Amino acid sequence: MKTLEQQLAGYAAYHRDRRNILTHFVGIPMIVLAVAILLSRPGMQSGGL
């Protein structure tokens, strides 16, 4: 089993990849926008509850 230090080193190395940075650059703002839109919508009733 890997130590926490080894796992964090692998995670850090993976997140320095150019493709990963690009997908985060595009994807994270899209997620934030989607959450903001969903939270700004009027409430919906579910089965009269």
PDB file of N, CA and C in Angstrom:
ATOM      1  N   MET A   1       0.841  -1.177   0.000  1.00  0.00           N
ATOM      2  CA  MET A   1       0.000   0.000   0.000  1.00  0.00           C
ATOM      3  C   MET A   1       0.889   1.243   0.000  1.00  0.00           C
ATOM      4  N   LYS A   2       0.531   2.213  -0.831  1.00  0.00           N
ATOM      5  CA  LYS A   2       1.320   3.439  -0.933  1.00  0.00           C
ATOM      6  C   LYS A   2       1.085   4.332   0.279  1.00  0.00           C
ATOM      7  N   THR A   3       2.121   5.063   0.634  1.00  0.00           N
ATOM      8  CA  THR A   3       1.979   6.027   1.724  1.00  0.00           C
ATOM      9  C   THR A   3       1.241   7.254   1.201  1.00  0.00           C
ATOM     10  N   LEU A   4       0.775   8.069   2.107  1.00  0.00           N
ATOM     11  CA  LEU A   4       0.087   9.301   1.730  1.00  0.00           C
ATOM     12  C   LEU A   4       1.011  10.197   0.914  1.00  0.00           C
ATOM     13  N   GLU A   5       2.265  10.251   1.294  1.00  0.00           N
ATOM     14  CA  GLU A   5       3.232  11.080   0.568  1.00  0.00           C
ATOM     15  C   GLU A   5       3.384  10.609  -0.882  1.00  0.00           C
ATOM     16  N   GLN A   6       3.430   9.305  -1.095  1.00  0.00           N
ATOM     17  CA  GLN A   6       3.538   8.760  -2.453  1.00  0.00           C
ATOM     18  C   GLN A   6       2.275   9.048  -3.262  1.00  0.00           C
ATOM     19  N   GLN A   7       1.132   8.923  -2.626  1.00  0.00           N
ATOM     20  CA  GLN A   7      -0.127   9.201  -3.314  1.00  0.00           C
ATOM     21  C   GLN A   7      -0.229  10.670  -3.704  1.00  0.00           C
ATOM     22  N   LEU A   8       0.160  11.571  -2.811  1.00  0.00           N
ATOM     23  CA  LEU A   8       0.109  13.001  -3.116  1.00  0.00           C
ATOM     24  C   LEU A   8       1.106  13.379  -4.202  1.00  0.00           C
ATOM     25  N   ALA A   9       2.264  12.735  -4.224  1.00  0.00           N
ATOM     26  CA  ALA A   9       3.253  12.998  -5.271  1.00  0.00           C
ATOM     27  C   ALA A   9       2.714  12.568  -6.632  1.00  0.00           C
ATOM     28  N   GLY A  10       2.060  11.431  -6.692  1.00  0.00           N
ATOM     29  CA  GLY A  10       1.452  10.971  -7.938  1.00  0.00           C
ATOM     30  C   GLY A  10       0.333  11.887  -8.396  1.00  0.00           C
ATOM     31  N   TYR A  11      -0.477  12.337  -7.458  1.00  0.00           N
ATOM     32  CA  TYR A  11      -1.566  13.270  -7.765  1.00  0.00           C
ATOM     33  C   TYR A  11      -1.011  14.575  -8.319  1.00  0.00           C
ATOM     34  N   ALA A  12       0.026  15.101  -7.702  1.00  0.00           N
ATOM     35  CA  ALA A  12       0.632  16.357  -8.149  1.00  0.00           C
ATOM     36  C   ALA A  12       1.235  16.212  -9.538  1.00  0.00           C
ATOM     37  N   ALA A  13       1.895  15.101  -9.794  1.00  0.00           N
ATOM     38  CA  ALA A  13       2.503  14.879 -11.114  1.00  0.00           C
ATOM     39  C   ALA A  13       1.428  14.790 -12.187  1.00  0.00           C
ATOM     40  N   TYR A  14       0.332  14.134 -11.898  1.00  0.00           N
ATOM     41  CA  TYR A  14      -0.757  13.989 -12.865  1.00  0.00           C
ATOM     42  C   TYR A  14      -1.382  15.339 -13.190  1.00  0.00           C
ATOM     43  N   HIS A  15      -1.513  16.202 -12.215  1.00  0.00           N
ATOM     44  CA  HIS A  15      -2.174  17.487 -12.423  1.00  0.00           C
ATOM     45  C   HIS A  15      -1.261  18.549 -13.027  1.00  0.00           C
ATOM     46  N   ARG A  16      -0.041  18.209 -13.371  1.00  0.00           N
ATOM     47  CA  ARG A  16       0.839  19.136 -14.079  1.00  0.00           C
ATOM     48  C   ARG A  16       0.827  18.883 -15.579  1.00  0.00           C
ATOM     49  N   ASP A  17       0.104  17.873 -16.008  1.00  0.00           N
ATOM     50  CA  ASP A  17       0.015  17.536 -17.426  1.00  0.00           C
ATOM     51  C   ASP A  17      -0.769  18.628 -18.165  1.00  0.00           C
ATOM     52  N   ARG A  18      -0.299  18.998 -19.343  1.00  0.00           N
ATOM     53  CA  ARG A  18      -0.917  20.084 -20.117  1.00  0.00           C
ATOM     54  C   ARG A  18      -2.392  19.800 -20.417  1.00  0.00           C
ATOM     55  N   ARG A  19      -2.707  18.563 -20.778  1.00  0.00           N
ATOM     56  CA  ARG A  19      -4.103  18.216 -21.091  1.00  0.00           C
ATOM     57  C   ARG A  19      -4.993  18.356 -19.866  1.00  0.00           C
ATOM     58  N   ASN A  20      -4.495  17.951 -18.722  1.00  0.00           N
ATOM     59  CA  ASN A  20      -5.282  18.041 -17.498  1.00  0.00           C
ATOM     60  C   ASN A  20      -5.531  19.493 -17.118  1.00  0.00           C
ATOM     61  N   ILE A  21      -4.519  20.324 -17.266  1.00  0.00           N
ATOM     62  CA  ILE A  21      -4.672  21.750 -16.961  1.00  0.00           C
ATOM     63  C   ILE A  21      -5.711  22.371 -17.883  1.00  0.00           C
ATOM     64  N   LEU A  22      -5.665  22.028 -19.174  1.00  0.00           N
ATOM     65  CA  LEU A  22      -6.621  22.570 -20.135  1.00  0.00           C
ATOM     66  C   LEU A  22      -8.044  22.129 -19.815  1.00  0.00           C
ATOM     67  N   THR A  23      -8.232  20.854 -19.495  1.00  0.00           N
ATOM     68  CA  THR A  23      -9.586  20.394 -19.189  1.00  0.00           C
ATOM     69  C   THR A  23     -10.119  21.051 -17.919  1.00  0.00           C
ATOM     70  N   HIS A  24      -9.263  21.286 -16.937  1.00  0.00           N
ATOM     71  CA  HIS A  24      -9.698  21.987 -15.731  1.00  0.00           C
ATOM     72  C   HIS A  24      -9.997  23.451 -16.034  1.00  0.00           C
ATOM     73  N   PHE A  25      -9.216  24.064 -16.910  1.00  0.00           N
ATOM     74  CA  PHE A  25      -9.411  25.469 -17.278  1.00  0.00           C
ATOM     75  C   PHE A  25     -10.784  25.665 -17.918  1.00  0.00           C
ATOM     76  N   VAL A  26     -11.232  24.690 -18.685  1.00  0.00           N
ATOM     77  CA  VAL A  26     -12.532  24.773 -19.352  1.00  0.00           C
ATOM     78  C   VAL A  26     -13.640  24.202 -18.464  1.00  0.00           C
ATOM     79  N   GLY A  27     -13.386  23.064 -17.858  1.00  0.00           N
ATOM     80  CA  GLY A  27     -14.430  22.339 -17.151  1.00  0.00           C
ATOM     81  C   GLY A  27     -14.881  22.946 -15.839  1.00  0.00           C
ATOM     82  N   ILE A  28     -13.967  23.453 -15.046  1.00  0.00           N
ATOM     83  CA  ILE A  28     -14.336  23.998 -13.732  1.00  0.00           C
ATOM     84  C   ILE A  28     -15.271  25.203 -13.862  1.00  0.00           C
ATOM     85  N   PRO A  29     -14.981  26.181 -14.742  1.00  0.00           N
ATOM     86  CA  PRO A  29     -15.945  27.274 -14.908  1.00  0.00           C
ATOM     87  C   PRO A  29     -17.314  26.789 -15.399  1.00  0.00           C
ATOM     88  N   MET A  30     -17.342  25.758 -16.231  1.00  0.00           N
ATOM     89  CA  MET A  30     -18.624  25.219 -16.694  1.00  0.00           C
ATOM     90  C   MET A  30     -19.413  24.627 -15.531  1.00  0.00           C
ATOM     91  N   ILE A  31     -18.740  23.947 -14.626  1.00  0.00           N
ATOM     92  CA  ILE A  31     -19.409  23.374 -13.457  1.00  0.00           C
ATOM     93  C   ILE A  31     -19.949  24.485 -12.560  1.00  0.00           C
ATOM     94  N   VAL A  32     -19.142  25.508 -12.320  1.00  0.00           N
ATOM     95  CA  VAL A  32     -19.574  26.630 -11.479  1.00  0.00           C
ATOM     96  C   VAL A  32     -20.789  27.314 -12.094  1.00  0.00           C
ATOM     97  N   LEU A  33     -20.760  27.545 -13.404  1.00  0.00           N
ATOM     98  CA  LEU A  33     -21.888  28.174 -14.090  1.00  0.00           C
ATOM     99  C   LEU A  33     -23.141  27.305 -13.991  1.00  0.00           C
ATOM    100  N   ALA A  34     -23.001  26.010 -14.188  1.00  0.00           N
ATOM    101  CA  ALA A  34     -24.151  25.108 -14.113  1.00  0.00           C
ATOM    102  C   ALA A  34     -24.768  25.115 -12.717  1.00  0.00           C
ATOM    103  N   VAL A  35     -23.941  25.094 -11.689  1.00  0.00           N
ATOM    104  CA  VAL A  35     -24.455  25.128 -10.313  1.00  0.00           C
ATOM    105  C   VAL A  35     -25.161  26.451 -10.046  1.00  0.00           C
ATOM    106  N   ALA A  36     -24.577  27.557 -10.504  1.00  0.00           N
ATOM    107  CA  ALA A  36     -25.203  28.870 -10.311  1.00  0.00           C
ATOM    108  C   ALA A  36     -26.559  28.932 -11.005  1.00  0.00           C
ATOM    109  N   ILE A  37     -26.652  28.388 -12.215  1.00  0.00           N
ATOM    110  CA  ILE A  37     -27.929  28.387 -12.940  1.00  0.00           C
ATOM    111  C   ILE A  37     -28.956  27.531 -12.212  1.00  0.00           C
ATOM    112  N   LEU A  38     -28.549  26.356 -11.768  1.00  0.00           N
ATOM    113  CA  LEU A  38     -29.490  25.485 -11.065  1.00  0.00           C
ATOM    114  C   LEU A  38     -29.976  26.107  -9.760  1.00  0.00           C
ATOM    115  N   LEU A  39     -29.097  26.805  -9.052  1.00  0.00           N
ATOM    116  CA  LEU A  39     -29.497  27.426  -7.786  1.00  0.00           C
ATOM    117  C   LEU A  39     -30.360  28.659  -7.988  1.00  0.00           C
ATOM    118  N   SER A  40     -30.299  29.275  -9.157  1.00  0.00           N
ATOM    119  CA  SER A  40     -31.075  30.490  -9.397  1.00  0.00           C
ATOM    120  C   SER A  40     -32.471  30.190  -9.930  1.00  0.00           C
ATOM    121  N   ARG A  41     -32.739  28.936 -10.277  1.00  0.00           N
ATOM    122  CA  ARG A  41     -34.054  28.572 -10.805  1.00  0.00           C
ATOM    123  C   ARG A  41     -35.078  28.550  -9.677  1.00  0.00           C
ATOM    124  N   PRO A  42     -36.336  28.859 -10.002  1.00  0.00           N
ATOM    125  CA  PRO A  42     -37.375  28.770  -8.966  1.00  0.00           C
ATOM    126  C   PRO A  42     -37.524  27.333  -8.470  1.00  0.00           C
ATOM    127  N   GLY A  43     -37.954  27.203  -7.237  1.00  0.00           N
ATOM    128  CA  GLY A  43     -38.124  25.872  -6.666  1.00  0.00           C
ATOM    129  C   GLY A  43     -39.188  25.075  -7.400  1.00  0.00           C
ATOM    130  N   MET A  44     -39.016  23.780  -7.431  1.00  0.00           N
ATOM    131  CA  MET A  44     -39.978  22.901  -8.092  1.00  0.00           C
ATOM    132  C   MET A  44     -40.624  22.015  -7.036  1.00  0.00           C
ATOM    133  N   GLN A  45     -41.940  21.826  -7.143  1.00  0.00           N
ATOM    134  CA  GLN A  45     -42.625  20.955  -6.207  1.00  0.00           C
ATOM    135  C   GLN A  45     -42.528  19.522  -6.687  1.00  0.00           C
ATOM    136  N   SER A  46     -42.419  18.623  -5.738  1.00  0.00           N
ATOM    137  CA  SER A  46     -42.303  17.210  -6.076  1.00  0.00           C
ATOM    138  C   SER A  46     -43.464  16.447  -5.446  1.00  0.00           C
ATOM    139  N   GLY A  47     -44.426  16.078  -6.244  1.00  0.00           N
ATOM    140  CA  GLY A  47     -45.547  15.280  -5.755  1.00  0.00           C
ATOM    141  C   GLY A  47     -46.390  15.983  -4.705  1.00  0.00           C
ATOM    142  N   GLY A  48     -46.472  17.290  -4.759  1.00  0.00           N
ATOM    143  CA  GLY A  48     -47.287  18.042  -3.817  1.00  0.00           C
ATOM    144  C   GLY A  48     -46.696  18.155  -2.426  1.00  0.00           C
ATOM    145  N   LEU A  49     -45.427  17.846  -2.272  1.00  0.00           N
ATOM    146  CA  LEU A  49     -44.793  17.937  -0.951  1.00  0.00           C
ATOM    147  C   LEU A  49     -44.325  19.336  -0.672  1.00  0.00           C
TER     148      LEU A  49
END
